[in-house]
Amino acid sequence: MKNSLQSMHVLIVEDDPAIATTLRFALEREGYSVAWVDMATKVPPCLDVPQLDAIVLDVGLPDGDGFAVCQSVRQGGRHAHVPIVFLTARSDEVDRILGLEMGADDYIAKPFSPRELIARLKAIWRRQSVFATAKESAVVDFEKSIAGQTWRYQTCDYTLYLNNHALLLSKMELAIMLTLLANPVHVLTREQILAKVSDHPEHRLLRTVDAHIKSLRQKLSSACHHELIITHRGLGYGMATSPHE
């Protein structure tokens, strides 16, 4: 975690110059370093930098959509775990769920207040700071076997391995997975999971958990063909306790 706001670098991907200019001015007034592009095709070169602390990403872009850009960022590279906040005119719950499922850390509907966006960025960084402090103050690396599968968590790069296969997870997916692994014999309700992984009201939609679980199952299937996360209808989610559960 960076020691000062002046060291934080934010990338804005927004095709509306008026919105981008207002947002850039607000961020720079707070002491942030800001870069701005107006098309999806201009994003890749912006990722080839040593430091990137957040991406503010518009969903509707002239040459594509922000969902595809988010997926591309999350698939790999040095900034695969950078916080992503969607900025969009879409306000339906389905769109919010889709954005979070794609790996976004937050979602803000237009019209919005730049002060609100900055507050949400600070909240994301605060959670990162707490996570980093906990990592430094305790040995949280682990390797364990559950239902015949080997799990290993490496805190130096926040990577979770399943059967020696590195999983490319968003921060929310990683938090949910670590919560389930810490309670392998318990069934956790959606409310319990949300309480563990998020302190932001926007993320306290129960369907948010379902969306992240769906994404996790797809990613886990690349390393194991068995169902590892079990749905307990009417209750919540838990880990499989046998290889063929």
Tab-separated table of N, CA, C and O in Angstrom, residues 79-177:
chain	number	residue	atom	x	y	z
A	79	HIS	N	-0.988	-5.655	-13.757
A	79	HIS	CA	-2.056	-4.949	-13.058
A	79	HIS	C	-3.356	-5.738	-13.028
A	79	HIS	O	-4.442	-5.162	-12.994
A	80	ALA	N	-3.250	-7.059	-13.016
A	80	ALA	CA	-4.442	-7.911	-13.035
A	80	ALA	C	-5.328	-7.695	-11.813
A	80	ALA	O	-6.534	-7.926	-11.867
A	81	HIS	N	-4.747	-7.244	-10.690
A	81	HIS	CA	-5.520	-7.078	-9.458
A	81	HIS	C	-5.791	-5.610	-9.129
A	81	HIS	O	-6.232	-5.301	-8.025
A	82	VAL	N	-5.576	-4.713	-10.093
A	82	VAL	CA	-5.812	-3.303	-9.827
A	82	VAL	C	-7.311	-3.068	-9.579
A	82	VAL	O	-8.161	-3.666	-10.242
A	83	PRO	N	-7.670	-2.225	-8.609
A	83	PRO	CA	-9.091	-1.921	-8.386
A	83	PRO	C	-9.722	-1.282	-9.619
A	83	PRO	O	-9.130	-0.388	-10.237
A	84	ILE	N	-10.910	-1.746	-9.972
A	84	ILE	CA	-11.647	-1.218	-11.120
A	84	ILE	C	-13.016	-0.749	-10.650
A	84	ILE	O	-13.756	-1.495	-10.016
A	85	VAL	N	-13.328	0.514	-10.968
A	85	VAL	CA	-14.639	1.081	-10.644
A	85	VAL	C	-15.348	1.410	-11.951
A	85	VAL	O	-14.847	2.207	-12.749
A	86	PHE	N	-16.500	0.782	-12.174
A	86	PHE	CA	-17.277	1.070	-13.370
A	86	PHE	C	-18.033	2.373	-13.205
A	86	PHE	O	-18.615	2.658	-12.151
A	87	LEU	N	-18.055	3.164	-14.275
A	87	LEU	CA	-18.762	4.434	-14.330
A	87	LEU	C	-19.711	4.342	-15.522
A	87	LEU	O	-19.255	4.220	-16.660
A	88	THR	N	-21.026	4.368	-15.270
A	88	THR	CA	-21.945	4.088	-16.361
A	88	THR	C	-23.320	4.682	-16.144
A	88	THR	O	-23.719	4.969	-15.007
A	89	ALA	N	-24.038	4.869	-17.244
A	89	ALA	CA	-25.408	5.376	-17.189
A	89	ALA	C	-26.389	4.267	-16.863
A	89	ALA	O	-27.555	4.518	-16.565
A	90	ARG	N	-25.934	3.013	-16.909
A	90	ARG	CA	-26.807	1.883	-16.606
A	90	ARG	C	-26.962	1.745	-15.098
A	90	ARG	O	-25.987	1.702	-14.368
A	91	SER	N	-28.214	1.649	-14.646
A	91	SER	CA	-28.448	1.580	-13.211
A	91	SER	C	-29.200	0.317	-12.789
A	91	SER	O	-29.473	0.123	-11.620
A	92	ASP	N	-29.551	-0.550	-13.755
A	92	ASP	CA	-30.278	-1.771	-13.406
A	92	ASP	C	-29.410	-2.685	-12.551
A	92	ASP	O	-28.187	-2.748	-12.718
A	93	GLU	N	-30.057	-3.423	-11.658
A	93	GLU	CA	-29.325	-4.340	-10.784
A	93	GLU	C	-28.580	-5.382	-11.601
A	93	GLU	O	-27.460	-5.772	-11.258
A	94	VAL	N	-29.181	-5.846	-12.709
A	94	VAL	CA	-28.535	-6.860	-13.547
A	94	VAL	C	-27.208	-6.357	-14.066
A	94	VAL	O	-26.216	-7.091	-14.095
A	95	ASP	N	-27.167	-5.081	-14.478
A	95	ASP	CA	-25.918	-4.516	-14.983
A	95	ASP	C	-24.883	-4.383	-13.878
A	95	ASP	O	-23.698	-4.605	-14.094
A	96	ARG	N	-25.333	-4.019	-12.668
A	96	ARG	CA	-24.395	-3.916	-11.547
A	96	ARG	C	-23.810	-5.288	-11.222
A	96	ARG	O	-22.602	-5.424	-10.986
A	97	ILE	N	-24.676	-6.290	-11.214
A	97	ILE	CA	-24.220	-7.653	-10.941
A	97	ILE	C	-23.234	-8.103	-12.008
A	97	ILE	O	-22.195	-8.703	-11.703
A	98	LEU	N	-23.538	-7.810	-13.280
A	98	LEU	CA	-22.646	-8.209	-14.371
A	98	LEU	C	-21.290	-7.548	-14.218
A	98	LEU	O	-20.249	-8.190	-14.377
A	99	GLY	N	-21.291	-6.269	-13.874
A	99	GLY	CA	-20.028	-5.571	-13.695
A	99	GLY	C	-19.190	-6.173	-12.589
A	99	GLY	O	-17.985	-6.385	-12.745
A	100	LEU	N	-19.818	-6.492	-11.459
A	100	LEU	CA	-19.099	-7.104	-10.349
A	100	LEU	C	-18.641	-8.506	-10.706
A	100	LEU	O	-17.558	-8.947	-10.309
A	101	GLU	N	-19.476	-9.214	-11.469
A	101	GLU	CA	-19.111	-10.570	-11.874
A	101	GLU	C	-17.892	-10.552	-12.791
A	101	GLU	O	-17.069	-11.469	-12.767
A	102	MET	N	-17.767	-9.508	-13.601
A	102	MET	CA	-16.628	-9.385	-14.506
A	102	MET	C	-15.332	-9.061	-13.770
A	102	MET	O	-14.257	-9.096	-14.352
A	103	GLY	N	-15.433	-8.717	-12.485
A	103	GLY	CA	-14.229	-8.456	-11.711
A	103	GLY	C	-14.080	-7.036	-11.214
A	103	GLY	O	-13.024	-6.674	-10.694
A	104	ALA	N	-15.124	-6.218	-11.370
A	104	ALA	CA	-15.052	-4.842	-10.873
A	104	ALA	C	-15.108	-4.826	-9.354
A	104	ALA	O	-15.670	-5.720	-8.728
A	105	ASP	N	-14.513	-3.796	-8.769
A	105	ASP	CA	-14.531	-3.643	-7.318
A	105	ASP	C	-15.679	-2.762	-6.853
A	105	ASP	O	-16.096	-2.836	-5.703
A	106	ASP	N	-16.189	-1.924	-7.747
A	106	ASP	CA	-17.316	-1.057	-7.396
A	106	ASP	C	-17.993	-0.598	-8.685
A	106	ASP	O	-17.460	-0.787	-9.784
A	107	TYR	N	-19.152	0.054	-8.528
A	107	TYR	CA	-19.999	0.390	-9.664
A	107	TYR	C	-20.759	1.658	-9.324
A	107	TYR	O	-21.473	1.712	-8.328
A	108	ILE	N	-20.585	2.717	-10.121
A	108	ILE	CA	-21.257	3.986	-9.868
A	108	ILE	C	-22.077	4.385	-11.094
A	108	ILE	O	-21.567	4.419	-12.212
A	109	ALA	N	-23.367	4.674	-10.867
A	109	ALA	CA	-24.262	5.061	-11.958
A	109	ALA	C	-24.231	6.574	-12.162
A	109	ALA	O	-24.185	7.349	-11.208
A	110	LYS	N	-24.238	6.995	-13.417
A	110	LYS	CA	-24.328	8.412	-13.750
A	110	LYS	C	-25.782	8.877	-13.589
A	110	LYS	O	-26.698	8.086	-13.832
A	111	PRO	N	-26.015	10.148	-13.242
A	111	PRO	CA	-25.016	11.157	-12.856
A	111	PRO	C	-24.452	10.856	-11.473
A	111	PRO	O	-25.113	10.247	-10.644
A	112	PHE	N	-23.240	11.291	-11.242
A	112	PHE	CA	-22.575	10.986	-9.983
A	112	PHE	C	-21.796	12.206	-9.513
A	112	PHE	O	-21.564	13.155	-10.261
A	113	SER	N	-21.398	12.160	-8.268
A	113	SER	CA	-20.573	13.218	-7.693
A	113	SER	C	-19.118	12.762	-7.686
A	113	SER	O	-18.817	11.659	-7.218
A	114	PRO	N	-18.196	13.578	-8.212
A	114	PRO	CA	-16.774	13.224	-8.144
A	114	PRO	C	-16.329	12.941	-6.712
A	114	PRO	O	-15.477	12.086	-6.476
A	115	ARG	N	-16.910	13.655	-5.756
A	115	ARG	CA	-16.553	13.424	-4.350
A	115	ARG	C	-16.950	12.014	-3.913
A	115	ARG	O	-16.255	11.372	-3.126
A	116	GLU	N	-18.101	11.524	-4.440
A	116	GLU	CA	-18.518	10.163	-4.102
A	116	GLU	C	-17.536	9.154	-4.677
A	116	GLU	O	-17.159	8.183	-4.013
A	117	LEU	N	-17.130	9.362	-5.928
A	117	LEU	CA	-16.176	8.446	-6.551
A	117	LEU	C	-14.867	8.411	-5.771
A	117	LEU	O	-14.314	7.342	-5.515
A	118	ILE	N	-14.369	9.587	-5.392
A	118	ILE	CA	-13.126	9.647	-4.630
A	118	ILE	C	-13.278	8.929	-3.299
A	118	ILE	O	-12.385	8.203	-2.846
A	119	ALA	N	-14.436	9.099	-2.656
A	119	ALA	CA	-14.685	8.424	-1.379
A	119	ALA	C	-14.677	6.913	-1.555
A	119	ALA	O	-14.165	6.169	-0.711
A	120	ARG	N	-15.221	6.444	-2.662
A	120	ARG	CA	-15.246	4.997	-2.905
A	120	ARG	C	-13.857	4.466	-3.212
A	120	ARG	O	-13.506	3.358	-2.805
A	121	LEU	N	-13.065	5.228	-3.949
A	121	LEU	CA	-11.680	4.818	-4.197
A	121	LEU	C	-10.916	4.715	-2.880
A	121	LEU	O	-10.182	3.751	-2.653
A	122	LYS	N	-11.117	5.683	-2.020
A	122	LYS	CA	-10.440	5.655	-0.715
A	122	LYS	C	-10.880	4.446	0.104
A	122	LYS	O	-10.072	3.841	0.822
A	123	ALA	N	-12.167	4.092	-0.001
A	123	ALA	CA	-12.671	2.929	0.738
A	123	ALA	C	-12.008	1.648	0.241
A	123	ALA	O	-11.647	0.768	1.029
A	124	ILE	N	-11.842	1.545	-1.086
A	124	ILE	CA	-11.184	0.365	-1.663
A	124	ILE	C	-9.741	0.294	-1.195
A	124	ILE	O	-9.253	-0.759	-0.767
A	125	TRP	N	-9.042	1.427	-1.255
A	125	TRP	CA	-7.639	1.445	-0.825
A	125	TRP	C	-7.512	1.188	0.669
A	125	TRP	O	-6.544	0.601	1.116
A	126	ARG	N	-8.507	1.648	1.438
A	126	ARG	CA	-8.477	1.397	2.879
A	126	ARG	C	-8.580	-0.091	3.168
A	126	ARG	O	-7.881	-0.622	4.032
A	127	ARG	N	-9.462	-0.786	2.429
A	127	ARG	CA	-9.584	-2.235	2.616
A	127	ARG	C	-8.289	-2.930	2.222
A	127	ARG	O	-7.854	-3.881	2.868
A	128	GLN	N	-7.656	-2.440	1.153
A	128	GLN	CA	-6.367	-2.996	0.757
A	128	GLN	C	-5.329	-2.792	1.842
A	128	GLN	O	-4.527	-3.680	2.127
A	129	SER	N	-5.335	-1.622	2.456
A	129	SER	CA	-4.363	-1.313	3.503
A	129	SER	C	-4.548	-2.217	4.709
A	129	SER	O	-3.578	-2.717	5.283
A	130	VAL	N	-5.813	-2.433	5.094
A	130	VAL	CA	-6.093	-3.324	6.215
A	130	VAL	C	-5.621	-4.730	5.904
A	130	VAL	O	-5.013	-5.419	6.727
A	131	PHE	N	-5.875	-5.178	4.662
A	131	PHE	CA	-5.456	-6.506	4.244
A	131	PHE	C	-3.941	-6.625	4.273
A	131	PHE	O	-3.380	-7.610	4.743
A	132	ALA	N	-3.247	-5.566	3.800
A	132	ALA	CA	-1.782	-5.591	3.774
A	132	ALA	C	-1.212	-5.580	5.187
A	132	ALA	O	-0.237	-6.273	5.478
A	133	THR	N	-1.843	-4.799	6.086
A	133	THR	CA	-1.381	-4.753	7.472
A	133	THR	C	-1.532	-6.102	8.147
A	133	THR	O	-0.654	-6.568	8.868
A	134	ALA	N	-2.670	-6.749	7.881
A	134	ALA	CA	-2.898	-8.076	8.459
A	134	ALA	C	-1.874	-9.066	7.931
A	134	ALA	O	-1.374	-9.923	8.656
A	135	LYS	N	-1.532	-8.916	6.661
A	135	LYS	CA	-0.550	-9.815	6.054
A	135	LYS	C	0.814	-9.645	6.711
A	135	LYS	O	1.519	-10.608	6.967
A	136	GLU	N	1.165	-8.375	7.007
A	136	GLU	CA	2.476	-8.104	7.583
A	136	GLU	C	2.569	-8.508	9.053
A	136	GLU	O	3.639	-8.804	9.554
A	137	SER	N	1.417	-8.513	9.751
A	137	SER	CA	1.437	-8.775	11.189
A	137	SER	C	1.198	-10.235	11.544
A	137	SER	O	1.291	-10.611	12.700
A	138	ALA	N	0.881	-11.060	10.571
A	138	ALA	CA	0.607	-12.467	10.856
A	138	ALA	C	1.017	-13.329	9.669
A	138	ALA	O	1.038	-12.876	8.536
A	139	VAL	N	1.360	-14.553	9.966
A	139	VAL	CA	1.706	-15.492	8.908
A	139	VAL	C	0.416	-16.100	8.373
A	139	VAL	O	-0.203	-16.928	9.037
A	140	VAL	N	-0.014	-15.649	7.195
A	140	VAL	CA	-1.284	-16.114	6.662
A	140	VAL	C	-1.108	-17.003	5.428
A	140	VAL	O	-2.079	-17.469	4.872
A	141	ASP	N	0.148	-17.204	5.008
A	141	ASP	CA	0.359	-18.160	3.933
A	141	ASP	C	-0.083	-19.528	4.436
A	141	ASP	O	0.139	-19.883	5.594
A	142	PHE	N	-0.705	-20.304	3.581
A	142	PHE	CA	-1.119	-21.635	4.017
A	142	PHE	C	-1.113	-22.603	2.843
A	142	PHE	O	-1.144	-22.213	1.675
A	143	GLU	N	-1.075	-23.866	3.188
A	143	GLU	CA	-1.268	-24.947	2.226
A	143	GLU	C	-2.103	-25.994	2.936
A	143	GLU	O	-1.769	-26.421	4.040
A	144	LYS	N	-3.212	-26.368	2.328
A	144	LYS	CA	-4.097	-27.339	2.952
A	144	LYS	C	-4.763	-28.198	1.894
A	144	LYS	O	-4.865	-27.799	0.727
A	145	SER	N	-5.220	-29.355	2.316
A	145	SER	CA	-5.925	-30.273	1.427
A	145	SER	C	-7.376	-30.364	1.879
A	145	SER	O	-7.651	-30.636	3.053
A	146	ILE	N	-8.288	-30.126	0.955
A	146	ILE	CA	-9.721	-30.206	1.225
A	146	ILE	C	-10.372	-31.013	0.111
A	146	ILE	O	-10.230	-30.687	-1.073
A	147	ALA	N	-11.059	-32.074	0.479
A	147	ALA	CA	-11.754	-32.923	-0.491
A	147	ALA	C	-10.811	-33.417	-1.580
A	147	ALA	O	-11.168	-33.498	-2.751
A	148	GLY	N	-9.575	-33.721	-1.177
A	148	GLY	CA	-8.615	-34.266	-2.131
A	148	GLY	C	-7.936	-33.238	-3.014
A	148	GLY	O	-7.134	-33.593	-3.880
A	149	GLN	N	-8.238	-31.953	-2.799
A	149	GLN	CA	-7.643	-30.890	-3.602
A	149	GLN	C	-6.658	-30.099	-2.742
A	149	GLN	O	-6.928	-29.821	-1.567
A	150	THR	N	-5.543	-29.717	-3.328
A	150	THR	CA	-4.522	-28.968	-2.609
A	150	THR	C	-4.664	-27.474	-2.877
A	150	THR	O	-4.644	-27.039	-4.036
A	151	TRP	N	-4.797	-26.708	-1.799
A	151	TRP	CA	-4.921	-25.255	-1.879
A	151	TRP	C	-3.679	-24.609	-1.258
A	151	TRP	O	-3.218	-25.035	-0.215
A	152	ARG	N	-3.170	-23.594	-1.903
A	152	ARG	CA	-2.020	-22.869	-1.365
A	152	ARG	C	-2.216	-21.387	-1.615
A	152	ARG	O	-2.558	-20.976	-2.737
A	153	TYR	N	-2.037	-20.593	-0.579
A	153	TYR	CA	-2.179	-19.143	-0.716
A	153	TYR	C	-0.844	-18.479	-0.487
A	153	TYR	O	-0.177	-18.720	0.523
A	154	GLN	N	-0.441	-17.630	-1.412
A	154	GLN	CA	0.854	-16.965	-1.377
A	154	GLN	C	0.625	-15.469	-1.199
A	154	GLN	O	0.158	-14.779	-2.117
A	155	THR	N	0.934	-14.950	-0.027
A	155	THR	CA	0.631	-13.559	0.277
A	155	THR	C	1.551	-12.566	-0.422
A	155	THR	O	1.192	-11.406	-0.572
A	156	CYS	N	2.710	-12.995	-0.850
A	156	CYS	CA	3.644	-12.043	-1.461
A	156	CYS	C	3.066	-11.439	-2.741
A	156	CYS	O	3.379	-10.307	-3.092
A	157	ASP	N	2.201	-12.184	-3.427
A	157	ASP	CA	1.565	-11.635	-4.625
A	157	ASP	C	0.049	-11.868	-4.629
A	157	ASP	O	-0.601	-11.777	-5.666
A	158	TYR	N	-0.498	-12.172	-3.427
A	158	TYR	CA	-1.945	-12.370	-3.270
A	158	TYR	C	-2.491	-13.394	-4.264
A	158	TYR	O	-3.530	-13.191	-4.899
A	159	THR	N	-1.792	-14.514	-4.393
A	159	THR	CA	-2.195	-15.530	-5.359
A	159	THR	C	-2.652	-16.797	-4.656
A	159	THR	O	-1.978	-17.302	-3.759
A	160	LEU	N	-3.795	-17.307	-5.095
A	160	LEU	CA	-4.328	-18.564	-4.585
A	160	LEU	C	-4.094	-19.635	-5.640
A	160	LEU	O	-4.398	-19.432	-6.823
A	161	TYR	N	-3.542	-20.770	-5.198
A	161	TYR	CA	-3.243	-21.880	-6.100
A	161	TYR	C	-4.156	-23.055	-5.780
A	161	TYR	O	-4.393	-23.382	-4.614
A	162	LEU	N	-4.672	-23.681	-6.812
A	162	LEU	CA	-5.439	-24.919	-6.677
A	162	LEU	C	-4.709	-25.991	-7.457
A	162	LEU	O	-4.558	-25.885	-8.680
A	163	ASN	N	-4.208	-27.014	-6.736
A	163	ASN	CA	-3.427	-28.080	-7.373
A	163	ASN	C	-2.286	-27.506	-8.212
A	163	ASN	O	-2.064	-27.913	-9.360
A	164	ASN	N	-1.573	-26.516	-7.611
A	164	ASN	CA	-0.428	-25.845	-8.247
A	164	ASN	C	-0.808	-25.019	-9.472
A	164	ASN	O	0.073	-24.608	-10.239
A	165	HIS	N	-2.098	-24.771	-9.649
A	165	HIS	CA	-2.568	-23.929	-10.753
A	165	HIS	C	-2.935	-22.560	-10.182
A	165	HIS	O	-3.811	-22.451	-9.336
A	166	ALA	N	-2.256	-21.499	-10.643
A	166	ALA	CA	-2.537	-20.151	-10.146
A	166	ALA	C	-3.891	-19.683	-10.660
A	166	ALA	O	-4.161	-19.717	-11.866
A	167	LEU	N	-4.748	-19.243	-9.740
A	167	LEU	CA	-6.077	-18.777	-10.101
A	167	LEU	C	-6.057	-17.255	-10.268
A	167	LEU	O	-5.586	-16.540	-9.392
A	168	LEU	N	-6.564	-16.774	-11.396
A	168	LEU	CA	-6.630	-15.341	-11.641
A	168	LEU	C	-7.966	-14.828	-11.110
A	168	LEU	O	-8.983	-14.873	-11.794
A	169	LEU	N	-7.962	-14.350	-9.884
A	169	LEU	CA	-9.182	-13.947	-9.203
A	169	LEU	C	-9.207	-12.441	-8.972
A	169	LEU	O	-8.162	-11.820	-8.746
A	170	SER	N	-10.406	-11.876	-9.018
A	170	SER	CA	-10.555	-10.482	-8.622
A	170	SER	C	-10.395	-10.406	-7.106
A	170	SER	O	-10.427	-11.429	-6.410
A	171	LYS	N	-10.254	-9.214	-6.572
A	171	LYS	CA	-10.085	-9.074	-5.122
A	171	LYS	C	-11.291	-9.617	-4.365
A	171	LYS	O	-11.147	-10.257	-3.324
A	172	MET	N	-12.501	-9.370	-4.892
A	172	MET	CA	-13.690	-9.872	-4.222
A	172	MET	C	-13.756	-11.386	-4.291
A	172	MET	O	-14.102	-12.059	-3.313
A	173	GLU	N	-13.411	-11.960	-5.444
A	173	GLU	CA	-13.399	-13.417	-5.577
A	173	GLU	C	-12.383	-14.038	-4.626
A	173	GLU	O	-12.660	-15.058	-3.993
A	174	LEU	N	-11.212	-13.423	-4.534
A	174	LEU	CA	-10.179	-13.933	-3.632
A	174	LEU	C	-10.662	-13.881	-2.186
A	174	LEU	O	-10.487	-14.846	-1.427
A	175	ALA	N	-11.295	-12.770	-1.802
A	175	ALA	CA	-11.783	-12.635	-0.432
A	175	ALA	C	-12.842	-13.691	-0.119
A	175	ALA	O	-12.845	-14.285	0.966
A	176	ILE	N	-13.742	-13.947	-1.065
A	176	ILE	CA	-14.784	-14.966	-0.852
A	176	ILE	C	-14.156	-16.345	-0.745
A	176	ILE	O	-14.503	-17.143	0.135
A	177	MET	N	-13.186	-16.622	-1.620
A	177	MET	CA	-12.559	-17.937	-1.620
A	177	MET	C	-11.793	-18.173	-0.324
A	177	MET	O	-11.869	-19.253	0.271
